[in-house]
Coordinates of C-alpha atoms in Angstrom, one line a residue:
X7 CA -1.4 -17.7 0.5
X8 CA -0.6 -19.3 -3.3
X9 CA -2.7 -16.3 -4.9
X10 CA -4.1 -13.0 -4.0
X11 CA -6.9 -12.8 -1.5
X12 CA -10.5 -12.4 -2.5
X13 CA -10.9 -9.1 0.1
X14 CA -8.5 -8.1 2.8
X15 CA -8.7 -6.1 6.0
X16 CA -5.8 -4.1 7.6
X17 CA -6.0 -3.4 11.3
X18 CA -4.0 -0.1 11.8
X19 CA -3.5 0.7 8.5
X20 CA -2.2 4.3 9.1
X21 CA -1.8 6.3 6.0
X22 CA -3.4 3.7 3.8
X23 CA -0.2 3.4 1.7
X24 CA 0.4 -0.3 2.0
X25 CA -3.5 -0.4 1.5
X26 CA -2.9 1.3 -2.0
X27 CA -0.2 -0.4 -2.9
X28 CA -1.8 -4.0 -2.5
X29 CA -4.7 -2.9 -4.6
X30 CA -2.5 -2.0 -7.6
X31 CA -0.7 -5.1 -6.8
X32 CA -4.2 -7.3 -6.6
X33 CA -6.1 -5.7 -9.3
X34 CA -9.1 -8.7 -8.5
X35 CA -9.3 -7.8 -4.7
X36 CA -13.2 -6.9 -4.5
X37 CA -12.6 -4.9 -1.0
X38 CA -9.5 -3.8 1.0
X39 CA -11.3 -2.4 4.4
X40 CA -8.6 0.1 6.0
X41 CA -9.2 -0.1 9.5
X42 CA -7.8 3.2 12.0
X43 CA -8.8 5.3 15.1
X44 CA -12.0 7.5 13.8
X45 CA -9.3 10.6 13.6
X46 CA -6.5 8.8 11.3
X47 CA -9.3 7.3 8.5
X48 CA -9.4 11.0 7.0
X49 CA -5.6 10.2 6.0
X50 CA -6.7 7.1 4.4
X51 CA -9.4 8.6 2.4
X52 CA -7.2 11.8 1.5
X53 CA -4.5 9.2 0.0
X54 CA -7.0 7.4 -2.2
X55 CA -8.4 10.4 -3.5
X56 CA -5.3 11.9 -5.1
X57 CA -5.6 11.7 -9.2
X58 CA -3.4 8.7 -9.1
X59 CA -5.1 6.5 -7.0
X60 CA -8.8 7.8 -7.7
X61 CA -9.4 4.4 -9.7
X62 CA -9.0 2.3 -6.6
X63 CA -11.6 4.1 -4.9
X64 CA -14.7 1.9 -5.5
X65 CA -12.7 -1.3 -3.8
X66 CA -11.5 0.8 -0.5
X67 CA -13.4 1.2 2.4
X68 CA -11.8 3.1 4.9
X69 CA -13.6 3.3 7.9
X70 CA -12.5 3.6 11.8
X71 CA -12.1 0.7 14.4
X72 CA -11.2 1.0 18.1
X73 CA -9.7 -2.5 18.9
X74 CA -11.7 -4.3 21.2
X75 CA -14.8 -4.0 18.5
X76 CA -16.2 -5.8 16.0
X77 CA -14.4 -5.2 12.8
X78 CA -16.6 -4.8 9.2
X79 CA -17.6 -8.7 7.7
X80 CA -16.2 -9.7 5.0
X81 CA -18.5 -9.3 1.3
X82 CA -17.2 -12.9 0.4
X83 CA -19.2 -15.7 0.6
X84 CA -17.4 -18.9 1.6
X85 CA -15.3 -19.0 -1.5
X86 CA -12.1 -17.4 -1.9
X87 CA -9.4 -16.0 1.3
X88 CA -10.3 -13.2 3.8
X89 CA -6.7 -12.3 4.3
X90 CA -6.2 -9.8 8.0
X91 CA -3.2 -7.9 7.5
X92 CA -1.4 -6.4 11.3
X93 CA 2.3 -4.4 10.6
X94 CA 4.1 -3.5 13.5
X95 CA 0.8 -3.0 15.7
X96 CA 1.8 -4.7 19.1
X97 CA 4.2 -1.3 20.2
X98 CA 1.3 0.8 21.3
X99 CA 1.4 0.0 24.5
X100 CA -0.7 2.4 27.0
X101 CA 1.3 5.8 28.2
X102 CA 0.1 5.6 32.1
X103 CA -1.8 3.9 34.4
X104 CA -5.3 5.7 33.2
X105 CA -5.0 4.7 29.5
X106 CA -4.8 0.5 29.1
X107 CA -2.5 -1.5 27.0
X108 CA -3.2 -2.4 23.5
X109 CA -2.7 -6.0 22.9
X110 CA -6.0 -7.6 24.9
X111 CA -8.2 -5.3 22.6
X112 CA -6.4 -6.3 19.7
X113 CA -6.1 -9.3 19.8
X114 CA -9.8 -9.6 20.6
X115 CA -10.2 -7.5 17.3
X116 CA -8.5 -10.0 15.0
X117 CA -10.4 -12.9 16.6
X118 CA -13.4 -11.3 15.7
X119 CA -12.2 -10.8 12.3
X120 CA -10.6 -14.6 12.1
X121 CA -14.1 -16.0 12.3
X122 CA -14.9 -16.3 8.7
X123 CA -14.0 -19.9 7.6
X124 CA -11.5 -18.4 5.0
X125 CA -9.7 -16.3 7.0
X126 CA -5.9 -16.1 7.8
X127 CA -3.8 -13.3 9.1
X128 CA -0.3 -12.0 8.5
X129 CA 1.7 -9.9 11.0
X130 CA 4.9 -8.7 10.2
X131 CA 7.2 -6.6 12.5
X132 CA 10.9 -5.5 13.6
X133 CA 11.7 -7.5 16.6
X134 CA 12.3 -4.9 19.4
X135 CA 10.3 -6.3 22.3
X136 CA 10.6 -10.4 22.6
X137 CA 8.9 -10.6 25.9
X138 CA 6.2 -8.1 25.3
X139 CA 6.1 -10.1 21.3
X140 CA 5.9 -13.4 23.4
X141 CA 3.3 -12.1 25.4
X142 CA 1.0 -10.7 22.4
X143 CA 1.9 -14.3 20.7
X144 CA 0.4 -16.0 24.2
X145 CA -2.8 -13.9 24.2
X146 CA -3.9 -14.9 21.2
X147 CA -3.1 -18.7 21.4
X148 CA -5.3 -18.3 24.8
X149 CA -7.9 -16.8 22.3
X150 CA -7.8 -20.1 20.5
X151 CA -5.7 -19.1 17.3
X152 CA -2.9 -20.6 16.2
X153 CA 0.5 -19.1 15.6
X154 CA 3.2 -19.9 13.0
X155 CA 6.2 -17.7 13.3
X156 CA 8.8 -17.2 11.1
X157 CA 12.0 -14.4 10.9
X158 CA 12.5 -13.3 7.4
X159 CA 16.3 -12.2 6.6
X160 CA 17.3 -9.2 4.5
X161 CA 18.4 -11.8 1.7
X162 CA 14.9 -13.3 1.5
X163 CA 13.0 -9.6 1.7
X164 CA 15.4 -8.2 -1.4
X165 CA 14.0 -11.3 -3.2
X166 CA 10.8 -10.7 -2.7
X167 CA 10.6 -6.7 -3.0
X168 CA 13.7 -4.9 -4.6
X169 CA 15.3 -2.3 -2.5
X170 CA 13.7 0.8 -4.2
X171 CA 10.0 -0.8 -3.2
X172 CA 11.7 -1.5 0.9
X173 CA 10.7 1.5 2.9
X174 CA 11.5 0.5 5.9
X175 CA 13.8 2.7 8.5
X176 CA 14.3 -0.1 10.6
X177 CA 16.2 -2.7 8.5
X178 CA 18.8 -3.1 11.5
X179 CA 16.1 -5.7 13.1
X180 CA 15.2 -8.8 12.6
X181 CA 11.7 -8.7 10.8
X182 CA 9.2 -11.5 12.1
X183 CA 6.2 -12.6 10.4
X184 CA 3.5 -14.5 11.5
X185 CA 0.7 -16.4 10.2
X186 CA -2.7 -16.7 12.2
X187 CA -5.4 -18.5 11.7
X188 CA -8.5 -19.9 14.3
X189 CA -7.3 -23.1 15.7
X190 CA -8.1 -26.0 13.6
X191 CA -8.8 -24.0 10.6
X192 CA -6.8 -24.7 7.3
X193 CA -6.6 -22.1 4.9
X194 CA -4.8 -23.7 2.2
X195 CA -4.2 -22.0 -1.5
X196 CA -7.0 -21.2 -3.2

């Protein structure tokens, strides 16, 4: 994506801090959605309530999603990129035979979410898993969205983001990203 996205939604966001930090990054984003299980959302709204991020309030919705559902629709009209945003999602597999796995559901989620005609997704993880990454990667090309892989190398990230601004514990493995979008859609640069 050549410039910022019009609005963005984060499956998993977690504590919301990547969620913070792209809206001081894109000050024109109209709506970052921040998307977690109904008991992790309160972290989110916590986070954007301290005195230094209190200004980015009015353009974050933080709101729960069980994946499997139907996440919030974009505000945008056709103009302008819906950018999804996964990091390091597919590892929550389930803990026994009663609770199921996580990637049908979420992969279901971001097709939901890949239906606007300007949508695109980025996923970026450590590689820790390649069959249980192949088989996420294999779910959603059977869900009719196409997959573009690529591994980005430590010299390429300290370009990108200086090492003060890399919090990541996990630098030992290879980080993948991905780029998804609904099969025969083209989301070029705006």
């Amino acid at each position: 994506i050549a410039m910022p996205p019009a609005e963005c939604i984060e499956l998993g966001a977690g504590t919301g801090r990547m969620a913070l930090a792209l809206m001081q990054h894109w000050p024109l984003l109209t709506r970052y959605v921040a998307t977690d299980l109904p008991q992790r959302v309160a972290a989110i709204v916590a986070a954007s309530s301290s005195k230094e991020h209190r200004h980015l309030q009015s353009r974050l919705c933080a709101t729960p999603l069980t994946w499997g559902e139907r996440p919030l629709s974009p505000l945008l009209s056709s103009a302008g990129t819906y950018l999804v945003l996964l990091a390091d999602l597919i590892y929550f597999s389930g803990k026994d035979l009663l609770e199921p796995d996580t990637l049908e559901p979420l992969a279901d989620t971001l097709k939901l979410a890949l239906a606007h005609p300007r949508a695109v997704a980025v996923f970026a993880y450590r590689e820790r898993d390649p069959e249980r990454e192949a088989h996420f990667c294999a779910i959603c090309e059977a869900r009719g969205m196409q997959v573009d892989t690529a591994l980005l190398d430590a010299a390429t990230l300290a370009a990108l983001l200086p090492e003060s601004e890399q919090h990541d514990v996990e630098r030992s493995l290879p980080l993948k990203i991905w780029r998804l979008t609904e099969r025969g859609t083209a989301v070029g640069p705006e």
